[in-house]
Short mmCIF file of N, CA and C in Angstrom, two decimals:
data_model
loop_
_atom_site.label_atom_id
_atom_site.label_comp_id
_atom_site.label_asym_id
_atom_site.label_seq_id
_atom_site.Cartn_x
_atom_site.Cartn_y
_atom_site.Cartn_z
N MET A 1 113.59 120.97 -7.89
CA MET A 1 114.15 122.30 -8.03
C MET A 1 115.54 122.30 -7.41
N GLU A 2 116.49 122.92 -8.09
CA GLU A 2 117.85 122.98 -7.59
C GLU A 2 117.93 123.87 -6.36
N THR A 3 118.93 123.65 -5.55
CA THR A 3 119.08 124.41 -4.32
C THR A 3 119.32 125.89 -4.61
N SER A 4 120.17 126.19 -5.60
CA SER A 4 120.45 127.59 -5.89
C SER A 4 119.20 128.31 -6.42
N THR A 5 118.41 127.62 -7.23
CA THR A 5 117.17 128.21 -7.73
C THR A 5 116.20 128.45 -6.59
N PHE A 6 116.11 127.49 -5.69
CA PHE A 6 115.22 127.63 -4.53
C PHE A 6 115.64 128.81 -3.67
N LYS A 7 116.94 128.97 -3.44
CA LYS A 7 117.43 130.09 -2.63
C LYS A 7 117.14 131.42 -3.32
N ARG A 8 117.29 131.46 -4.63
CA ARG A 8 117.04 132.69 -5.37
C ARG A 8 115.56 133.07 -5.29
N VAL A 9 114.67 132.10 -5.46
CA VAL A 9 113.23 132.35 -5.38
C VAL A 9 112.86 132.80 -3.96
N LEU A 10 113.42 132.12 -2.97
CA LEU A 10 113.14 132.48 -1.58
C LEU A 10 113.61 133.90 -1.28
N ALA A 11 114.76 134.28 -1.80
CA ALA A 11 115.27 135.64 -1.59
C ALA A 11 114.33 136.68 -2.21
N TRP A 12 113.81 136.41 -3.40
CA TRP A 12 112.88 137.35 -4.04
C TRP A 12 111.58 137.45 -3.26
N VAL A 13 111.09 136.32 -2.76
CA VAL A 13 109.85 136.33 -1.97
C VAL A 13 110.05 137.13 -0.69
N LEU A 14 111.19 136.92 -0.02
CA LEU A 14 111.47 137.68 1.20
C LEU A 14 111.62 139.17 0.91
N LEU A 15 112.25 139.50 -0.19
CA LEU A 15 112.39 140.91 -0.56
C LEU A 15 111.03 141.55 -0.82
N ALA A 16 110.16 140.85 -1.54
CA ALA A 16 108.82 141.37 -1.81
C ALA A 16 108.04 141.54 -0.51
N GLY A 17 108.15 140.58 0.40
CA GLY A 17 107.47 140.68 1.68
C GLY A 17 107.99 141.85 2.51
N PHE A 18 109.29 142.08 2.46
CA PHE A 18 109.86 143.20 3.20
C PHE A 18 109.39 144.53 2.63
N VAL A 19 109.33 144.63 1.32
CA VAL A 19 108.84 145.86 0.69
C VAL A 19 107.38 146.09 1.07
N LEU A 20 106.56 145.04 1.04
CA LEU A 20 105.17 145.18 1.44
C LEU A 20 105.04 145.58 2.91
N LEU A 21 105.92 145.04 3.75
CA LEU A 21 105.91 145.41 5.17
C LEU A 21 106.22 146.90 5.33
N LEU A 22 107.23 147.39 4.60
CA LEU A 22 107.55 148.81 4.68
C LEU A 22 106.42 149.68 4.15
N LEU A 23 105.78 149.25 3.07
CA LEU A 23 104.63 149.99 2.54
C LEU A 23 103.50 150.04 3.56
N ASN A 24 103.27 148.93 4.24
CA ASN A 24 102.22 148.89 5.25
C ASN A 24 102.53 149.86 6.39
N ILE A 25 103.78 149.88 6.83
CA ILE A 25 104.15 150.76 7.93
C ILE A 25 104.04 152.22 7.53
N THR A 26 104.45 152.55 6.31
CA THR A 26 104.50 153.96 5.91
C THR A 26 103.20 154.48 5.32
N ILE A 27 102.43 153.64 4.62
CA ILE A 27 101.26 154.14 3.89
C ILE A 27 99.94 153.59 4.41
N PHE A 28 99.81 152.27 4.49
CA PHE A 28 98.51 151.65 4.74
C PHE A 28 98.10 151.63 6.21
N HIS A 29 99.02 151.48 7.13
CA HIS A 29 98.77 151.48 8.57
C HIS A 29 97.77 150.41 9.00
N VAL A 30 97.85 149.23 8.41
CA VAL A 30 97.02 148.11 8.81
C VAL A 30 97.83 147.26 9.78
N LEU A 31 97.29 146.99 10.96
CA LEU A 31 97.98 146.23 12.00
C LEU A 31 99.38 146.79 12.22
N ILE A 32 99.45 148.04 12.59
CA ILE A 32 100.72 148.75 12.66
C ILE A 32 101.62 148.21 13.77
N VAL A 33 101.07 147.84 14.92
CA VAL A 33 101.91 147.36 16.03
C VAL A 33 102.57 146.03 15.67
N PRO A 34 101.83 145.02 15.16
CA PRO A 34 102.52 143.79 14.74
C PRO A 34 103.51 144.02 13.60
N SER A 35 103.20 144.95 12.71
CA SER A 35 104.11 145.25 11.61
C SER A 35 105.41 145.85 12.13
N MET A 36 105.30 146.77 13.09
CA MET A 36 106.50 147.37 13.67
C MET A 36 107.30 146.33 14.45
N ALA A 37 106.61 145.44 15.14
CA ALA A 37 107.32 144.38 15.88
C ALA A 37 108.07 143.47 14.91
N LEU A 38 107.44 143.11 13.82
CA LEU A 38 108.09 142.27 12.82
C LEU A 38 109.28 142.99 12.20
N TYR A 39 109.14 144.28 11.94
CA TYR A 39 110.24 145.07 11.38
C TYR A 39 111.41 145.10 12.37
N LEU A 40 111.13 145.29 13.65
CA LEU A 40 112.20 145.31 14.65
C LEU A 40 112.89 143.95 14.76
N ILE A 41 112.12 142.87 14.68
CA ILE A 41 112.71 141.53 14.72
C ILE A 41 113.64 141.33 13.53
N ILE A 42 113.21 141.75 12.35
CA ILE A 42 114.05 141.63 11.16
C ILE A 42 115.31 142.47 11.30
N ALA A 43 115.18 143.69 11.83
CA ALA A 43 116.33 144.57 12.00
C ALA A 43 117.34 143.98 12.99
N VAL A 44 116.85 143.45 14.11
CA VAL A 44 117.74 142.84 15.10
C VAL A 44 118.43 141.62 14.51
N PHE A 45 117.69 140.79 13.79
CA PHE A 45 118.28 139.61 13.15
C PHE A 45 119.37 140.04 12.16
N TYR A 46 119.11 141.09 11.39
CA TYR A 46 120.08 141.57 10.42
C TYR A 46 121.35 142.07 11.13
N LEU A 47 121.19 142.80 12.22
CA LEU A 47 122.35 143.31 12.94
C LEU A 47 123.20 142.19 13.52
N PHE A 48 122.55 141.16 14.07
CA PHE A 48 123.31 140.08 14.69
C PHE A 48 123.83 139.06 13.68
N SER A 49 123.23 138.96 12.51
CA SER A 49 123.69 137.98 11.53
C SER A 49 124.75 138.56 10.60
N GLY A 50 124.98 139.87 10.64
CA GLY A 50 125.98 140.50 9.77
C GLY A 50 127.36 139.89 9.88
N PRO A 51 127.94 139.80 11.10
CA PRO A 51 129.28 139.22 11.21
C PRO A 51 129.33 137.74 10.80
N ARG A 52 128.29 136.99 11.10
CA ARG A 52 128.26 135.57 10.73
C ARG A 52 128.21 135.41 9.22
N LEU A 53 127.38 136.23 8.57
CA LEU A 53 127.28 136.15 7.11
C LEU A 53 128.58 136.58 6.45
N ALA A 54 129.26 137.56 7.03
CA ALA A 54 130.54 138.01 6.47
C ALA A 54 131.58 136.90 6.58
N ARG A 55 131.59 136.18 7.71
CA ARG A 55 132.53 135.06 7.88
C ARG A 55 132.24 133.96 6.88
N GLU A 56 130.96 133.62 6.70
CA GLU A 56 130.60 132.57 5.76
C GLU A 56 130.98 132.96 4.34
N ASN A 57 130.78 134.21 3.97
CA ASN A 57 131.13 134.68 2.64
C ASN A 57 132.64 134.60 2.44
N LYS A 58 133.43 134.98 3.45
CA LYS A 58 134.88 134.91 3.35
C LYS A 58 135.33 133.46 3.20
N ASN A 59 134.74 132.56 3.99
CA ASN A 59 135.10 131.14 3.90
C ASN A 59 134.74 130.59 2.53
N TYR A 60 133.62 131.02 1.97
CA TYR A 60 133.20 130.55 0.65
C TYR A 60 134.19 131.01 -0.40
N LYS A 61 134.63 132.27 -0.33
CA LYS A 61 135.60 132.78 -1.30
C LYS A 61 136.93 132.06 -1.16
N ASP A 62 137.38 131.82 0.09
CA ASP A 62 138.64 131.12 0.31
C ASP A 62 138.57 129.70 -0.24
N ALA A 63 137.44 129.03 -0.08
CA ALA A 63 137.28 127.67 -0.58
C ALA A 63 137.33 127.66 -2.10
N ASN A 64 136.73 128.63 -2.74
CA ASN A 64 136.75 128.70 -4.21
C ASN A 64 138.17 128.92 -4.72
N VAL A 65 138.92 129.80 -4.07
CA VAL A 65 140.31 130.05 -4.49
C VAL A 65 141.11 128.77 -4.34
N TYR A 66 140.93 128.06 -3.23
CA TYR A 66 141.65 126.82 -2.99
C TYR A 66 141.31 125.79 -4.07
N GLN A 67 140.03 125.68 -4.43
CA GLN A 67 139.63 124.72 -5.45
C GLN A 67 140.22 125.08 -6.81
N GLU A 68 140.29 126.37 -7.13
CA GLU A 68 140.87 126.78 -8.40
C GLU A 68 142.36 126.45 -8.44
N ILE A 69 143.07 126.70 -7.35
CA ILE A 69 144.50 126.40 -7.29
C ILE A 69 144.71 124.90 -7.40
N GLU A 70 143.88 124.14 -6.69
CA GLU A 70 143.99 122.68 -6.73
C GLU A 70 143.74 122.15 -8.14
N ALA A 71 142.76 122.74 -8.83
CA ALA A 71 142.47 122.31 -10.20
C ALA A 71 143.64 122.63 -11.12
N ASP A 72 144.28 123.78 -10.94
CA ASP A 72 145.45 124.13 -11.75
C ASP A 72 146.60 123.18 -11.50
N VAL A 73 146.82 122.81 -10.26
CA VAL A 73 147.89 121.88 -9.92
C VAL A 73 147.65 120.52 -10.57
N GLU A 74 146.40 120.05 -10.49
CA GLU A 74 146.06 118.76 -11.11
C GLU A 74 146.24 118.81 -12.63
N LYS A 75 145.85 119.92 -13.24
CA LYS A 75 145.98 120.05 -14.68
C LYS A 75 147.46 120.07 -15.09
N ASN A 76 148.28 120.77 -14.33
CA ASN A 76 149.71 120.87 -14.65
C ASN A 76 150.47 119.60 -14.32
N LYS A 77 149.93 118.78 -13.45
CA LYS A 77 150.61 117.54 -13.07
C LYS A 77 150.70 116.59 -14.26
N TYR A 78 149.68 116.57 -15.10
CA TYR A 78 149.65 115.63 -16.20
C TYR A 78 150.26 116.21 -17.48
N ASN A 79 150.65 117.46 -17.47
CA ASN A 79 151.26 118.08 -18.66
C ASN A 79 152.75 117.95 -18.67
#
């Protein structure tokens, strides 16, 4: 399985799990204390990973722009 496909599948599985966690907290009330603890852990992780993810996304965009410019330079060099 390709890495991008694996990441996409993993993202969908995590999204489904998060939705089920929210449903459990709001409707089903099964193991509510561990569910709330897990929700708080996810929330704290999200708050602290926000700036890091934003930096990685910016670096990824900058790298793509650089690669496109480099490809144009190489193409024009032989013309």
